[in-house]
Coordinates of C-alpha atoms in Angstrom, one line a residue:
X1 CA 19.6 203.8 86.2
X2 CA 21.5 203.8 89.3
X3 CA 24.3 205.9 87.1
X4 CA 26.9 206.4 90.1
X5 CA 26.7 202.7 91.3
X6 CA 27.4 201.5 87.1
X7 CA 30.0 203.9 87.4
X8 CA 31.6 202.6 90.5
X9 CA 31.7 198.8 88.9
X10 CA 33.7 200.1 85.6
X11 CA 36.2 202.3 87.2
X12 CA 36.8 199.1 89.6
X13 CA 37.1 197.0 86.3
X14 CA 39.7 199.1 85.2
X15 CA 41.3 198.8 88.1
X16 CA 41.6 195.2 88.4
X17 CA 42.9 195.7 84.4
X18 CA 43.7 198.6 83.1
X19 CA 43.1 197.1 79.5
X20 CA 39.9 196.3 79.4
X21 CA 38.2 198.1 76.4
X22 CA 35.0 197.5 77.5
X23 CA 35.1 198.6 80.6
X24 CA 36.7 201.4 79.2
X25 CA 34.5 202.5 76.6
X26 CA 30.9 201.6 78.7
X27 CA 32.3 203.7 81.8
X28 CA 33.0 206.7 78.8
X29 CA 28.8 206.4 77.9
X30 CA 27.9 206.6 81.3
X31 CA 30.0 210.0 81.6
X32 CA 28.5 210.8 78.7
X33 CA 24.6 210.4 80.0
X34 CA 26.0 212.2 83.0
X35 CA 26.8 215.2 81.3
X36 CA 30.4 215.0 82.1
X37 CA 31.7 215.4 78.5
X38 CA 35.6 215.8 78.9
X39 CA 35.5 212.8 81.3
X40 CA 34.0 210.8 78.9
X41 CA 35.8 212.1 75.6
X42 CA 39.1 211.1 78.0
X43 CA 37.9 207.5 78.7
X44 CA 36.6 206.7 74.9
X45 CA 40.5 208.0 73.7
X46 CA 41.6 205.5 76.4
X47 CA 39.6 202.9 74.8
X48 CA 40.9 204.2 71.1
X49 CA 44.4 203.9 72.4
X50 CA 43.6 200.1 73.5
X51 CA 42.7 199.4 69.9
X52 CA 42.6 202.1 67.4
X53 CA 40.4 199.8 65.0
X54 CA 37.8 199.9 67.4
X55 CA 34.7 201.7 65.2
X56 CA 32.4 202.1 67.8
X57 CA 35.0 203.9 70.2
X58 CA 35.6 206.4 67.7
X59 CA 31.7 206.9 66.5
X60 CA 31.2 207.3 70.5
X61 CA 33.4 209.9 71.1
X62 CA 32.7 211.7 67.8
X63 CA 28.5 211.9 69.4
X64 CA 31.0 213.7 72.9
X65 CA 32.8 216.0 70.8
X66 CA 30.4 217.5 69.0
X67 CA 28.3 217.8 72.6
X68 CA 31.4 219.5 73.8
X69 CA 31.1 222.2 70.2
X70 CA 34.1 220.7 69.4
X71 CA 32.4 220.3 65.9
X72 CA 35.8 219.8 63.9
X73 CA 37.3 217.1 66.2
X74 CA 33.7 215.4 66.0
X75 CA 34.1 215.0 62.1
X76 CA 37.6 214.2 62.2
X77 CA 36.3 211.0 64.7
X78 CA 33.5 210.0 62.5
X79 CA 35.8 210.2 59.5
X80 CA 37.7 207.4 61.3
X81 CA 35.2 205.1 61.8
X82 CA 33.9 205.0 59.0
X83 CA 37.5 204.6 57.2
X84 CA 36.9 201.2 59.6
X85 CA 33.1 200.4 58.9
X86 CA 32.1 202.5 55.9
X87 CA 28.5 201.1 56.3
X88 CA 28.1 202.4 59.9
X89 CA 24.4 203.9 60.1
X90 CA 24.8 205.8 63.5
X91 CA 28.2 207.4 62.9
X92 CA 26.4 208.6 59.5
X93 CA 23.8 210.4 62.1
X94 CA 26.5 211.8 63.9
X95 CA 28.5 213.5 61.0
X96 CA 24.9 214.6 60.4
X97 CA 24.2 216.2 63.5
X98 CA 27.9 217.8 63.3
X99 CA 27.6 219.4 59.8
X100 CA 24.1 220.8 60.8
X101 CA 25.8 222.7 64.0
X102 CA 28.6 223.8 61.3
X103 CA 25.2 225.5 59.4
X104 CA 25.8 223.0 56.7
X105 CA 22.8 221.8 55.9
X106 CA 22.8 220.0 52.4
X107 CA 25.7 218.1 53.5
X108 CA 23.8 217.1 56.7
X109 CA 20.9 215.9 54.8
X110 CA 22.8 213.8 52.9
X111 CA 24.2 212.1 56.2
X112 CA 21.2 211.5 57.3
X113 CA 19.6 209.9 54.5
X114 CA 23.0 207.7 54.2
X115 CA 22.0 206.7 57.9
X116 CA 18.6 205.9 56.6
X117 CA 19.1 203.9 53.6
X118 CA 22.1 201.9 55.6
X119 CA 18.8 200.9 57.9
X120 CA 18.9 203.9 60.5
X121 CA 15.0 203.7 62.1
X122 CA 16.3 206.3 64.7
X123 CA 12.9 208.8 64.8
X124 CA 15.4 211.7 65.5
X125 CA 17.3 210.6 62.3
X126 CA 13.7 211.1 60.1
X127 CA 12.6 214.6 62.1
X128 CA 16.3 215.8 61.4
X129 CA 16.4 215.4 57.8
X130 CA 13.3 217.0 58.2
X131 CA 14.0 220.0 60.1
X132 CA 17.2 220.8 57.2
X133 CA 15.3 219.9 54.7
X134 CA 13.1 222.7 55.5
X135 CA 9.9 219.9 55.7
X136 CA 7.3 219.7 58.2
X137 CA 7.9 216.2 59.9
X138 CA 4.9 216.7 62.3
X139 CA 5.1 217.3 65.9
X140 CA 8.5 216.4 67.4
X141 CA 7.8 212.1 68.3
X142 CA 7.2 211.5 72.0
X143 CA 10.0 209.3 72.3
X144 CA 12.5 212.1 71.3
X145 CA 11.4 214.3 73.8
X146 CA 11.5 211.8 76.3
X147 CA 15.4 211.0 75.3
X148 CA 16.6 214.4 75.2
X149 CA 14.6 215.5 78.3
X150 CA 15.4 212.6 80.6
X151 CA 19.4 213.0 79.5
X152 CA 19.2 216.8 80.1
X153 CA 17.1 216.8 83.6
X154 CA 20.1 216.4 86.2
X155 CA 21.7 219.5 85.0
X156 CA 18.5 221.0 83.2
X157 CA 18.2 224.2 85.5
X158 CA 22.3 224.8 85.9
X159 CA 22.9 224.8 82.2
X160 CA 19.6 226.5 81.3
X161 CA 19.3 229.4 83.7
X162 CA 23.0 229.3 85.2
X163 CA 24.5 229.0 82.2
X164 CA 22.4 230.7 79.1
X165 CA 20.6 233.0 81.8
X166 CA 17.1 231.7 80.7
X167 CA 14.4 234.2 82.2
X168 CA 10.9 232.8 80.2
X169 CA 9.6 232.2 83.5
X170 CA 10.4 235.7 84.8
X171 CA 9.1 237.4 82.1
X172 CA 6.0 235.6 82.1
X173 CA 5.9 235.9 85.4
X174 CA 5.7 239.8 85.2
X175 CA 3.6 240.3 82.1
X176 CA 0.8 238.6 84.2
X177 CA 1.5 240.9 87.1
X178 CA 1.4 244.0 84.9
X179 CA -2.0 243.0 83.7
X180 CA -3.9 241.5 86.5
X181 CA -5.5 244.3 88.7
X182 CA -6.7 244.4 92.1
X183 CA -4.5 241.4 93.7
X184 CA -5.7 239.5 92.0
X185 CA -5.2 235.6 92.7
X186 CA -5.9 232.4 90.7
X187 CA -7.4 229.2 91.8
X188 CA -6.2 226.6 89.6
X189 CA -3.6 226.7 87.6
X190 CA -2.3 224.0 84.6
X191 CA 1.6 224.7 83.5
X192 CA 2.0 222.8 80.8
X193 CA 4.9 221.1 79.9
X194 CA 6.1 222.1 83.2
X195 CA 9.5 220.6 82.9
X196 CA 12.0 221.0 85.9
X197 CA 9.1 223.5 87.6
X198 CA 10.7 226.5 86.5
X199 CA 7.2 228.3 85.9
X200 CA 5.6 227.0 88.8
X201 CA 7.9 228.3 91.3
X202 CA 7.7 231.9 89.6
X203 CA 3.5 231.4 90.0
X204 CA 3.1 230.3 93.3
X205 CA 2.2 233.3 94.7
X206 CA -0.6 234.1 92.9
X207 CA -2.1 230.9 92.7
X208 CA -3.6 228.5 95.1
X209 CA -3.2 224.9 93.0
X210 CA -1.0 224.5 90.5
X211 CA -1.1 220.9 88.7
X212 CA 1.8 219.9 85.8
X213 CA 2.1 217.8 82.6
X214 CA 5.3 216.9 81.0
X215 CA 6.3 214.1 79.0
X216 CA 9.7 213.5 80.6
X217 CA 9.7 211.5 83.6
X218 CA 13.2 212.6 85.0
X219 CA 11.9 216.2 84.3
X220 CA 8.9 215.3 86.7
X221 CA 10.9 213.6 88.8
X222 CA 13.0 217.3 89.6
X223 CA 9.5 219.3 89.8
X224 CA 8.0 217.0 92.5
X225 CA 10.9 217.5 94.7
X226 CA 10.2 221.0 94.5
X227 CA 6.9 220.3 96.3
X228 CA 4.8 223.3 94.6
X229 CA 2.5 221.4 92.5
X230 CA -0.6 219.7 93.5
X231 CA -0.6 217.0 90.6
X232 CA 1.9 215.9 88.0
X233 CA 1.2 213.7 85.2
X234 CA 3.4 212.1 82.7
X235 CA 1.5 212.3 79.1
X236 CA 2.2 214.1 75.7
X237 CA 0.5 217.1 76.0
X238 CA -1.9 217.4 73.3
X239 CA -3.3 213.9 74.4
X240 CA -3.5 215.2 77.4
X241 CA -5.3 218.3 76.9
X242 CA -8.0 216.5 74.7
X243 CA -8.8 214.3 77.3
X244 CA -8.9 216.8 80.3
X245 CA -11.6 219.0 77.7
X246 CA -13.9 215.6 77.7
X247 CA -13.3 215.0 81.2
X248 CA -14.3 219.0 81.8
X249 CA -11.7 220.1 83.5
X250 CA -11.1 223.9 84.6
X251 CA -8.1 226.4 84.8
X252 CA -8.5 229.9 85.8
X253 CA -4.8 230.5 84.6
X254 CA -2.8 227.9 82.3
X255 CA 1.1 228.7 81.4
X256 CA 3.4 227.0 78.8
X257 CA 6.6 228.1 78.5
X258 CA 8.6 227.0 75.6
X259 CA 6.8 224.0 74.7
X260 CA 4.8 224.7 72.2
X261 CA 8.3 224.8 70.2
X262 CA 8.1 221.0 69.7
X263 CA 4.6 221.0 68.9
X264 CA 4.5 223.0 65.4
X265 CA 0.8 222.9 64.1
X266 CA -1.2 224.7 67.2
X267 CA -4.7 224.3 66.4
X268 CA -5.1 221.4 68.2
X269 CA -3.7 222.6 71.4
X270 CA -5.4 225.8 71.5
X271 CA -8.9 224.3 71.1
X272 CA -8.6 222.0 73.9
X273 CA -7.1 224.8 75.6
X274 CA -10.1 227.2 75.5
X275 CA -12.0 223.9 76.5
X276 CA -10.7 223.9 80.2
X277 CA -9.9 227.2 80.5
X278 CA -12.4 229.6 82.9
X279 CA -14.3 232.7 81.2
X280 CA -11.7 235.9 82.4
X281 CA -9.0 233.5 82.5
X282 CA -5.8 233.9 81.3
X283 CA -3.6 231.6 78.9
X284 CA -0.2 232.3 79.2
X285 CA 2.8 231.2 76.5
X286 CA 5.5 231.6 74.7
X287 CA 6.5 230.7 71.0
X288 CA 9.7 231.6 68.5
X289 CA 8.9 234.1 66.4
X290 CA 8.8 233.4 62.7
X291 CA 8.9 236.1 60.4
X292 CA 5.9 235.1 57.9
X293 CA 3.8 232.1 56.8
X294 CA 2.3 230.0 59.6
X295 CA 5.2 227.8 61.4
X296 CA 7.9 226.3 60.2
X297 CA 10.3 223.4 61.8
X298 CA 13.7 225.1 62.0
X299 CA 17.4 223.4 61.3
X300 CA 17.3 223.7 65.1
X301 CA 14.7 220.9 65.2
X302 CA 12.3 224.2 66.9
X303 CA 9.0 225.3 65.5
X304 CA 8.6 228.7 65.3
X305 CA 5.4 230.1 64.7
X306 CA 4.6 233.8 63.1
X307 CA 2.6 236.7 65.0
X308 CA -0.3 236.4 62.2
X309 CA -1.0 232.5 63.0
X310 CA -1.1 233.0 66.4
X311 CA -3.7 235.6 66.2
X312 CA -5.6 233.8 64.0
X313 CA -5.9 230.8 66.1
X314 CA -6.3 233.1 69.3
X315 CA -9.4 234.9 67.3
X316 CA -10.8 231.5 65.8
X317 CA -10.9 229.9 69.1
X318 CA -12.1 232.7 71.3
X319 CA -9.7 234.2 72.7
X320 CA -8.7 237.8 73.3
X321 CA -4.6 238.8 72.9
X322 CA -4.8 241.3 76.1
X323 CA -0.8 241.4 75.9
X324 CA 1.7 240.2 73.1
X325 CA 5.3 241.0 73.4
X326 CA 8.9 239.9 71.8
X327 CA 11.2 239.3 74.0
X328 CA 15.2 238.2 74.4
X329 CA 14.8 234.8 76.8
X330 CA 18.2 233.6 77.2
X331 CA 21.7 233.6 75.4
X332 CA 22.2 231.3 72.3

């Protein structure tokens, strides 16, 4: 996990032997993990120039290109990789994702299915296949969430807030501010799916103590560095909620921003939250809007929930809906 030291070692290897293909490949993969996608692509291209028949380098380049939004270039790299090794499951997975990004969902599904036929056991592939096929795959597998957000943690706030103008923490704080009366303060808050602590930072003026729970260790490292949480737990949120309900924990405000988009069926979460929320407490959360039905896994791999479904759950579990707003929370 010491990425800077690893990078320095690979660069030293390349300085000693500029034709060291594995060093170029491994440096490129490391740069991709650091979010340095332009540099990663350049290193993969160097490896390919040294060995044009390296299937892995073409495939890895395609993965970097699709993350950059260069979908057509990624597809071309995948084609070159498959020309060398037609039965490579990983390349079929990348092709599936590239076509998913283009919105060509049937094409994407065919490549995901082929990857599985070729022996892929990657849980992300099955989940993506369900997403593009309109199936309910259940909650996003924890391994996928950990992989995505551990990889994203170091650049999460710069990208989400700085580039995409993410505003949900501010919007939630403003909504609570309009609703509470008599300068009310909260003693004990729960930040459910706290990530890097964006929500906690916006509510610290209203709350004496904030606990957080998240599935990604790297995101929790970022949150811990802000020193605004009393306690941080690394656990799947519904498992954590159900255990906390059994232990009779109690919070007078619970907030959860853009977390239920990875859950789907919200019944277990609502049931457990009601048991740990103090009488008169507030449960503040966001979902992605679905026009009709209950909930649906979208091709974006996020779940959307209908207003009627959320209202039905709220009433069933004894909540009163005090504020419900439709908002634009970020670009894209």
